[in-house]
XYZ file of C-alpha atoms in Angstrom:
542
model
C -19.473 25.672 8.998
C -20.132 29.614 8.644
C -23.935 30.489 9.371
C -24.998 31.396 5.902
C -24.845 30.746 2.049
C -24.341 33.812 -0.327
C -27.248 33.391 -2.765
C -25.231 35.520 -5.524
C -22.292 32.930 -5.141
C -24.871 30.193 -5.678
C -26.180 31.512 -8.831
C -22.570 32.164 -9.978
C -21.548 28.784 -9.453
C -24.667 27.806 -11.326
C -23.694 29.817 -14.178
C -20.119 28.726 -14.249
C -21.619 24.953 -14.480
C -23.263 25.860 -17.920
C -26.559 27.418 -17.372
C -27.827 29.076 -20.614
C -29.808 28.553 -23.525
C -31.708 25.412 -23.918
C -29.675 24.668 -27.013
C -26.234 24.827 -25.169
C -27.807 22.511 -22.636
C -28.895 20.062 -24.933
C -25.324 19.917 -26.504
C -23.579 19.597 -23.091
C -25.905 16.734 -22.273
C -25.023 15.154 -25.652
C -21.308 15.378 -25.106
C -21.313 14.453 -21.468
C -19.883 18.223 -20.454
C -22.748 18.922 -18.221
C -21.719 19.646 -14.581
C -24.193 18.469 -11.744
C -24.858 20.725 -8.907
C -25.373 18.469 -5.811
C -26.368 19.413 -1.949
C -23.840 19.105 0.817
C -22.837 20.672 4.095
C -19.350 21.860 4.732
C -16.769 18.887 5.691
C -15.803 18.805 9.254
C -12.131 17.952 8.341
C -9.700 18.221 5.296
C -10.410 15.872 2.365
C -8.346 12.885 3.670
C -10.019 9.570 3.399
C -8.882 8.208 6.589
C -9.996 11.049 8.660
C -13.683 11.644 7.271
C -16.290 9.843 8.994
C -19.055 12.260 8.174
C -21.251 13.112 5.184
C -20.137 16.282 4.216
C -16.859 15.131 3.475
C -17.716 11.701 2.808
C -19.587 12.626 -0.562
C -16.683 14.319 -2.216
C -14.403 11.424 -0.911
C -16.280 8.711 -2.347
C -16.068 10.247 -5.710
C -12.345 11.423 -5.336
C -10.953 8.003 -4.258
C -11.405 4.336 -5.177
C -10.237 1.167 -3.242
C -9.513 -2.380 -3.674
C -12.997 -3.145 -4.195
C -16.448 -1.066 -4.809
C -20.084 -1.865 -4.292
C -22.487 -2.058 -7.140
C -25.651 -0.147 -6.381
C -27.461 -3.214 -4.927
C -24.256 -3.626 -2.465
C -22.396 -6.445 -4.377
C -18.532 -6.339 -3.573
C -16.674 -6.469 -7.130
C -12.825 -5.841 -7.521
C -12.035 -2.176 -8.530
C -8.325 -1.779 -8.038
C -7.483 -5.166 -7.223
C -6.844 -7.790 -9.747
C -7.310 -10.625 -7.140
C -7.571 -10.758 -3.140
C -6.464 -14.321 -1.988
C -6.602 -15.499 1.428
C -4.512 -18.422 2.689
C -5.663 -21.390 4.217
C -6.242 -19.597 7.786
C -7.733 -16.789 6.737
C -5.176 -14.673 8.316
C -3.004 -13.872 5.420
C -4.354 -12.126 2.064
C -2.295 -11.530 -0.768
C -3.438 -8.816 -2.719
C -2.491 -7.988 -6.526
C -3.347 -4.812 -8.244
C -4.736 -4.032 -11.812
C -2.444 -2.549 -14.244
C -2.918 1.009 -15.618
C -4.008 2.693 -12.338
C -3.073 6.379 -11.648
C -3.723 9.089 -9.283
C -5.365 12.220 -10.561
C -1.631 13.866 -10.833
C -0.685 11.052 -13.010
C 1.478 9.213 -10.534
C 1.108 5.575 -10.468
C -0.899 3.573 -7.710
C 1.487 1.166 -6.444
C 1.187 -1.427 -3.368
C 3.281 1.130 -1.305
C 0.254 3.642 -2.081
C -1.965 1.347 -0.146
C 0.429 0.252 2.602
C 1.825 3.588 3.452
C -1.662 5.067 3.645
C -3.252 2.262 5.699
C -0.372 2.762 8.280
C -0.824 6.470 8.497
C -4.728 5.887 9.191
C -3.854 3.273 11.792
C -0.741 5.368 13.564
C -2.393 6.967 16.543
C 0.173 9.968 16.277
C -1.772 10.742 13.006
C -4.926 11.205 15.143
C -7.190 9.823 12.083
C -11.051 9.312 12.332
C -10.972 5.959 10.577
C -8.356 4.307 12.630
C -10.743 1.597 14.000
C -11.492 0.023 10.793
C -7.935 -1.385 10.666
C -7.872 -2.845 13.959
C -7.353 -6.646 12.955
C -4.352 -5.936 10.706
C -1.151 -7.158 12.857
C 0.828 -4.408 14.320
C -2.174 -2.274 14.834
C -1.884 -2.595 18.751
C 1.912 -1.295 18.489
C 0.635 2.020 16.803
C -1.698 3.082 19.657
C 0.471 4.925 21.915
C 1.296 8.392 20.549
C 3.634 9.173 22.996
C 6.016 6.687 21.744
C 5.425 7.150 18.137
C 6.777 9.532 15.369
C 3.874 9.100 13.027
C 5.364 7.530 10.079
C 5.752 3.941 11.647
C 4.362 1.165 9.189
C 1.701 -1.543 10.328
C 3.915 -5.040 10.548
C 1.304 -6.792 9.213
C 1.636 -5.177 5.634
C 4.434 -6.201 3.409
C 5.248 -5.006 -0.169
C 6.415 -7.560 -2.490
C 6.460 -5.477 -5.832
C 4.890 -2.725 -7.265
C 1.540 -4.738 -8.087
C 1.519 -6.795 -4.778
C 1.333 -6.476 -1.387
C 0.290 -8.956 1.771
C -1.702 -8.366 4.691
C -1.319 -10.557 7.980
C -4.243 -10.248 10.203
C -4.115 -10.752 14.049
C -7.035 -13.316 13.791
C -9.565 -14.349 10.971
C -11.640 -11.566 9.606
C -14.489 -12.646 7.860
C -15.589 -9.054 6.806
C -11.954 -8.116 5.713
C -12.706 -8.814 1.942
C -15.530 -6.296 1.979
C -14.251 -3.963 4.671
C -11.681 -2.872 2.332
C -14.194 -0.964 0.284
C -14.360 1.527 2.928
C -12.886 4.890 2.412
C -10.355 4.684 5.203
C -8.666 1.722 3.106
C -7.987 4.343 0.282
C -4.501 4.643 -1.127
C -2.593 7.703 -1.139
C -0.029 9.390 -3.390
C 3.465 10.470 -2.620
C 2.223 14.186 -2.572
C 0.184 13.189 0.589
C 3.245 12.400 2.667
C 5.066 15.430 1.417
C 2.489 17.657 2.951
C -0.607 16.030 4.627
C -2.181 19.363 5.812
C -1.889 21.006 2.331
C -3.121 17.854 0.672
C -6.499 17.993 2.733
C -7.221 21.273 0.906
C -6.220 19.883 -2.453
C -6.524 16.358 -2.428
C -5.092 13.919 -5.320
C -7.142 10.560 -5.723
C -7.657 7.711 -7.936
C -11.524 7.891 -8.033
C -13.913 8.547 -11.143
C -13.359 12.310 -10.499
C -10.533 14.611 -9.527
C -10.538 17.611 -7.175
C -10.644 21.379 -9.007
C -11.322 23.664 -5.928
C -12.533 24.344 -2.589
C -14.261 27.497 -1.599
C -15.173 26.824 2.006
C -18.557 27.118 2.994
C -19.672 27.730 -0.516
C -18.770 24.915 -2.898
C -16.526 21.954 -3.598
C -15.654 21.307 -7.343
C -14.752 18.099 -8.808
C -14.265 17.258 -12.586
C -13.936 13.927 -14.419
C -10.834 12.398 -13.991
C -8.940 11.454 -16.965
C -6.912 8.971 -15.208
C -9.564 6.984 -13.806
C -9.137 3.156 -14.805
C -12.227 1.561 -13.025
C -15.693 0.236 -13.489
C -17.916 3.474 -12.834
C -18.815 5.077 -16.277
C -18.805 8.663 -15.702
C -21.488 10.300 -17.982
C -21.019 14.064 -16.850
C -18.248 16.485 -16.761
C -18.127 16.847 -12.970
C -20.042 17.433 -9.779
C -20.173 20.581 -8.017
C -21.406 20.249 -4.235
C -22.975 23.336 -3.167
C -22.654 23.856 0.773
C -25.893 24.793 2.372
C -26.857 25.465 6.156
C -30.561 24.692 5.582
C -31.806 21.609 3.446
C -35.086 23.682 3.174
C -33.193 26.247 1.192
C -31.623 23.309 -1.062
C -35.058 21.925 -1.571
C -36.133 25.269 -2.650
C -33.310 25.601 -5.061
C -34.027 22.201 -6.569
C -37.660 23.300 -7.306
C -36.430 26.550 -8.715
C -33.921 24.920 -11.140
C -30.889 26.241 -9.263
C -29.421 22.773 -7.902
C -29.648 19.599 -9.439
C -29.979 16.833 -6.932
C -29.885 16.274 -2.953
C -30.335 12.797 -1.386
C -32.583 14.088 1.564
C -35.856 15.717 2.052
C -36.525 17.971 4.582
C -39.005 16.694 7.265
C -41.636 19.802 6.308
C -41.503 18.225 2.579
C -41.858 14.583 3.669
C -45.567 14.447 2.901
C -45.584 16.205 -0.549
C -42.084 15.657 -2.150
C -43.260 12.326 -3.841
C -46.091 14.315 -5.842
C -44.197 17.663 -6.199
C -44.618 18.532 -10.053
C -41.699 20.564 -9.647
C -39.037 17.903 -8.812
C -38.158 14.111 -9.539
C -38.567 12.314 -6.526
C -36.934 8.892 -5.240
C -38.073 6.947 -2.457
C -37.006 3.466 -1.581
C -35.748 1.249 1.341
C -32.443 2.425 2.517
C -29.723 1.472 5.201
C -29.418 4.491 7.165
C -30.218 3.904 10.975
C -31.226 6.868 12.846
C -30.551 6.535 16.567
C -30.856 8.717 19.614
C -27.405 8.681 21.619
C -27.204 8.562 25.153
C -23.522 9.427 26.412
C -22.424 6.775 28.821
C -21.273 9.396 31.590
C -24.749 11.095 31.419
C -25.875 11.347 35.265
C -28.458 9.207 36.018
C -28.215 7.492 32.679
C -24.836 5.969 33.268
C -24.407 3.003 31.031
C -24.431 -0.568 32.583
C -25.838 0.793 35.810
C -29.004 -0.441 37.301
C -30.549 2.968 37.518
C -28.837 3.836 33.854
C -30.231 1.000 32.275
C -33.950 1.494 33.675
C -33.924 5.080 32.493
C -32.425 4.006 28.849
C -35.045 1.488 28.227
C -37.961 3.605 29.789
C -36.753 6.281 27.148
C -36.797 3.916 24.469
C -40.429 2.492 25.386
C -41.681 6.398 25.447
C -40.777 7.022 21.941
C -43.708 6.481 19.609
C -41.846 5.598 16.699
C -44.668 4.965 14.275
C -46.467 8.024 15.046
C -43.270 10.196 14.007
C -42.818 8.065 10.922
C -46.478 8.415 10.089
C -47.103 12.124 10.977
C -43.846 13.686 10.453
C -41.838 11.716 8.055
C -44.799 10.486 6.098
C -43.854 7.112 5.625
C -40.320 7.665 4.349
C -38.806 5.455 7.212
C -39.455 2.176 9.170
C -39.340 1.644 12.670
C -35.871 0.208 13.704
C -36.112 -3.528 15.144
C -32.277 -3.796 15.849
C -29.159 -2.124 15.275
C -28.203 -2.929 11.586
C -30.550 -2.377 8.799
C -32.593 -4.684 6.599
C -30.533 -4.208 3.484
C -27.467 -5.433 5.292
C -26.793 -9.589 5.184
C -27.869 -10.976 8.943
C -30.564 -8.526 9.955
C -33.406 -9.957 11.926
C -36.545 -8.199 12.938
C -37.052 -10.726 15.668
C -34.064 -10.582 17.817
C -34.718 -11.658 21.542
C -34.994 -8.459 23.611
C -36.115 -6.217 20.904
C -39.341 -5.387 22.759
C -37.526 -2.535 24.361
C -37.829 -0.794 20.858
C -41.815 -0.972 21.029
C -43.869 2.065 22.138
C -45.160 0.656 25.576
C -46.354 3.808 27.877
C -47.150 1.468 30.630
C -43.930 -0.496 31.032
C -41.960 2.647 30.268
C -43.463 4.426 33.270
C -42.836 1.189 35.524
C -39.262 1.297 34.430
C -39.071 5.039 35.196
C -40.647 4.488 38.551
C -37.965 1.764 39.488
C -35.227 4.150 38.558
C -36.689 7.049 40.434
C -37.024 4.577 43.503
C -32.963 4.235 43.091
C -32.173 8.064 42.686
C -34.431 11.050 42.122
C -33.576 12.840 38.801
C -34.233 16.370 38.511
C -32.429 17.503 35.541
C -33.789 17.789 32.005
C -32.755 15.441 29.443
C -31.151 17.653 26.631
C -31.315 16.499 23.180
C -28.518 17.980 20.714
C -28.727 17.977 17.008
C -27.766 20.108 14.205
C -30.314 22.528 12.807
C -29.344 22.542 9.261
C -30.520 18.791 8.840
C -34.181 20.032 8.896
C -34.924 17.397 11.731
C -36.502 20.082 14.201
C -40.054 18.479 13.900
C -38.529 15.040 14.517
C -36.807 16.074 17.711
C -39.466 18.043 18.790
C -41.760 14.959 18.636
C -39.231 12.870 20.235
C -39.007 15.203 23.150
C -42.862 15.464 23.459
C -43.283 11.804 23.286
C -40.721 10.995 26.195
C -41.981 13.891 28.400
C -45.843 12.799 27.799
C -45.238 9.377 28.598
C -42.837 9.404 31.504
C -43.008 12.996 32.649
C -39.239 13.888 32.264
C -38.883 17.142 31.104
C -36.790 16.970 27.795
C -35.338 20.133 25.925
C -33.805 20.269 22.587
C -30.445 21.994 21.754
C -30.251 22.814 18.134
C -26.496 23.440 16.952
C -26.355 25.449 13.700
C -24.319 23.481 11.304
C -23.536 19.702 11.063
C -19.785 20.623 11.348
C -20.254 22.512 14.518
C -22.446 19.676 16.001
C -19.809 16.870 14.911
C -17.124 19.052 16.326
C -18.695 19.376 19.638
C -19.682 15.365 19.857
C -15.932 14.524 19.062
C -14.631 16.961 21.608
C -17.116 15.505 24.113
C -18.649 18.548 24.882
C -21.992 17.333 24.378
C -23.362 15.441 27.642
C -27.038 14.052 27.162
C -29.014 12.875 24.218
C -27.636 13.460 20.644
C -28.542 12.890 17.020
C -26.821 9.507 16.116
C -27.046 8.580 12.464
C -25.297 6.186 10.678
C -24.817 4.882 7.002
C -22.275 1.995 6.696
C -19.813 2.253 3.891
C -19.843 -1.592 3.363
C -22.599 -3.962 3.582
C -21.911 -5.885 6.926
C -23.471 -5.926 10.516
C -19.818 -5.243 11.659
C -20.061 -1.746 9.950
C -22.690 -0.850 12.579
C -21.890 -3.147 15.508
C -18.085 -2.966 15.975
C -17.571 0.653 14.946
C -20.081 2.027 17.124
C -20.272 -0.448 20.245
C -16.711 -1.915 20.710
C -14.521 -0.662 23.286
C -11.634 -0.222 20.525
C -13.691 2.380 18.965
C -14.627 4.516 22.121
C -12.941 7.869 23.296
C -12.015 9.228 19.965
C -10.697 5.764 18.225
C -13.612 5.605 16.043
C -17.188 6.266 15.705
C -18.291 4.886 19.369
C -19.342 8.571 20.481
C -21.130 7.652 23.361
C -17.895 5.908 24.854
C -19.838 2.888 25.517
C -17.658 0.072 26.951
C -18.576 -3.583 27.541
C -15.941 -6.183 27.683
C -18.961 -9.083 27.328
C -19.852 -7.338 23.930
C -15.974 -7.002 22.791
C -15.722 -10.785 23.216
C -18.718 -11.410 20.536
C -16.891 -8.951 18.260
C -13.972 -11.378 18.501
C -15.568 -14.355 18.043
C -17.258 -12.962 14.854
C -13.959 -11.868 13.487
C -12.737 -15.198 13.933
C -15.523 -16.947 12.247
C -14.809 -18.941 9.119
C -17.652 -17.576 7.059
C -19.761 -14.658 6.478
C -23.014 -16.537 7.486
C -21.013 -17.665 10.778
C -20.184 -14.412 11.643
C -23.555 -12.768 11.063
C -25.079 -15.339 13.482
C -22.836 -14.245 16.183
C -23.393 -10.462 15.553
C -27.267 -11.568 15.749
C -26.175 -12.921 19.328
C -24.115 -9.922 20.364
C -27.159 -7.675 20.120
C -28.601 -9.394 23.179
C -26.397 -7.458 25.210
C -27.059 -3.698 23.546
C -30.866 -4.402 23.306
C -30.263 -4.572 26.949
C -27.712 -1.923 27.746
C -29.021 0.805 24.805
C -25.945 2.611 24.406
C -28.105 4.499 21.706
C -31.808 3.658 21.275
C -32.475 2.732 17.805
C -35.207 4.982 15.973
C -35.932 4.411 12.538
C -34.485 3.088 9.213
C -34.404 5.856 6.827
C -35.695 5.513 3.283
C -33.134 6.283 0.398
C -35.229 9.313 -0.589
C -34.231 12.536 -2.396
C -35.305 15.087 -5.314
C -33.704 16.011 -8.482
C -34.284 18.845 -10.916
C -36.778 17.779 -13.591
C -34.185 18.209 -16.265
C -32.007 15.562 -14.693
C -31.777 12.147 -16.064
C -30.262 9.039 -14.476
C -31.237 10.041 -10.795
C -31.035 7.213 -8.475
C -29.633 5.914 -5.219
C -27.396 3.033 -4.346
C -27.725 0.618 -1.023
C -26.138 3.032 1.255
C -28.474 5.847 0.406
C -26.032 7.611 -1.723
C -26.800 9.303 -5.138
C -25.076 7.708 -7.992
C -23.476 10.822 -9.275
C -21.552 9.464 -12.414
C -25.085 8.324 -13.755
C -26.511 11.742 -13.812
C -26.780 13.786 -16.793
C -28.703 16.873 -17.975
């Protein structure tokens, strides 16, 4: 993302979105013709659902595309494009029937083939999509993982189209999360237009969601308008959403205060203390599902994952971080200390897992563990924490660095990168070796969305969200057992058991659960956030 935002452009965008006399604003609100302006960062990648795994692109993707199921604000899964999703007795074969009347925003029909071709494209290693790991349990996935033997148009053998409205999915083994996992954006359908020009499509996407794409002025704005072809269960109460791109969340907050931005789903750390009583904004602050972690790359010298020295140092660092102090003094109660690797809003969460004492602030134990590691091999290198400075989290990472340094004597430096796009690109290119900002908001309410997607071998080395490239075959066995479970309850128990391994290895250090918190212009009505910390944009009016 370019390192700046033209204020004049922002002002012109706001004007184009209907600022004017009070009377005209009232008329817009009454007719649902007002356009909402919302905070965003420049997407890292083109707007293709299977290739988007960060919030800059994830917010517009979430409005442009609808999947077989959608999630109510409380996380309950309900059918969206799907009329029915029926498993057979083995739970390895699903027959999916689509509802009538669904079209893409270009007027072409959404068919069974729209799903099977899209899923196969996302799964195909030749196409190098970031969301590929979500499709690992579909039969034929393994056959599409050697790009040197593929053209890019090969199809998943486990997908069969019966007619325009019906297709079947054969899985490698039972997958208890499959019926809700398909609400993830990686399972979006794609129109024929995508396959004719994938590169061009990413700059001008055509979806089947409640909004349709209007324009993308890179590093400035992404404009969406209400989709007249939308056929789902989300009632759109406004004319559109314009995402304004910022490189500073502090600047965005100031714009909300000044009436130049309608909503944002984060609050700068500097405003965490005052935003709830700020008379210039409407505040929102409730428990959320986003987990903030400190990533530690598996190849980091002296911290190499699953070695004796590396494990001792990782545990020492975790116990050297005073989470409660950071939450109370810097985040002012807008977060809760992490107790495991999922979140309290997800089924199967437990704050009492064996081994989670490693997440307690324990200076004495941290020093003991660090001394044991030093006895194995002296570490004279500083630990460098890399994060994106446009996140407004400098006070948090400075506090983490100081807490570690003051507790175990390790020199810790911070390395802020200007934008989220630059930061994510560096992480994905494996140019960052050290500690990293590692935040995650799940797309569906399951422990699998946290555990498999970040710590399974099949999601490492660019195949998914396992950015630290953590590999432990013992952990993978638990993931396979959870997939094979006959019920969600049984799977959740296995997911709990699996965490004993990563609470020891600490591929990442869980820090805290972020509240769903944000602010809106005082003129905005219907401001609220869902189970996954996202603003419910379709409800907004002004």
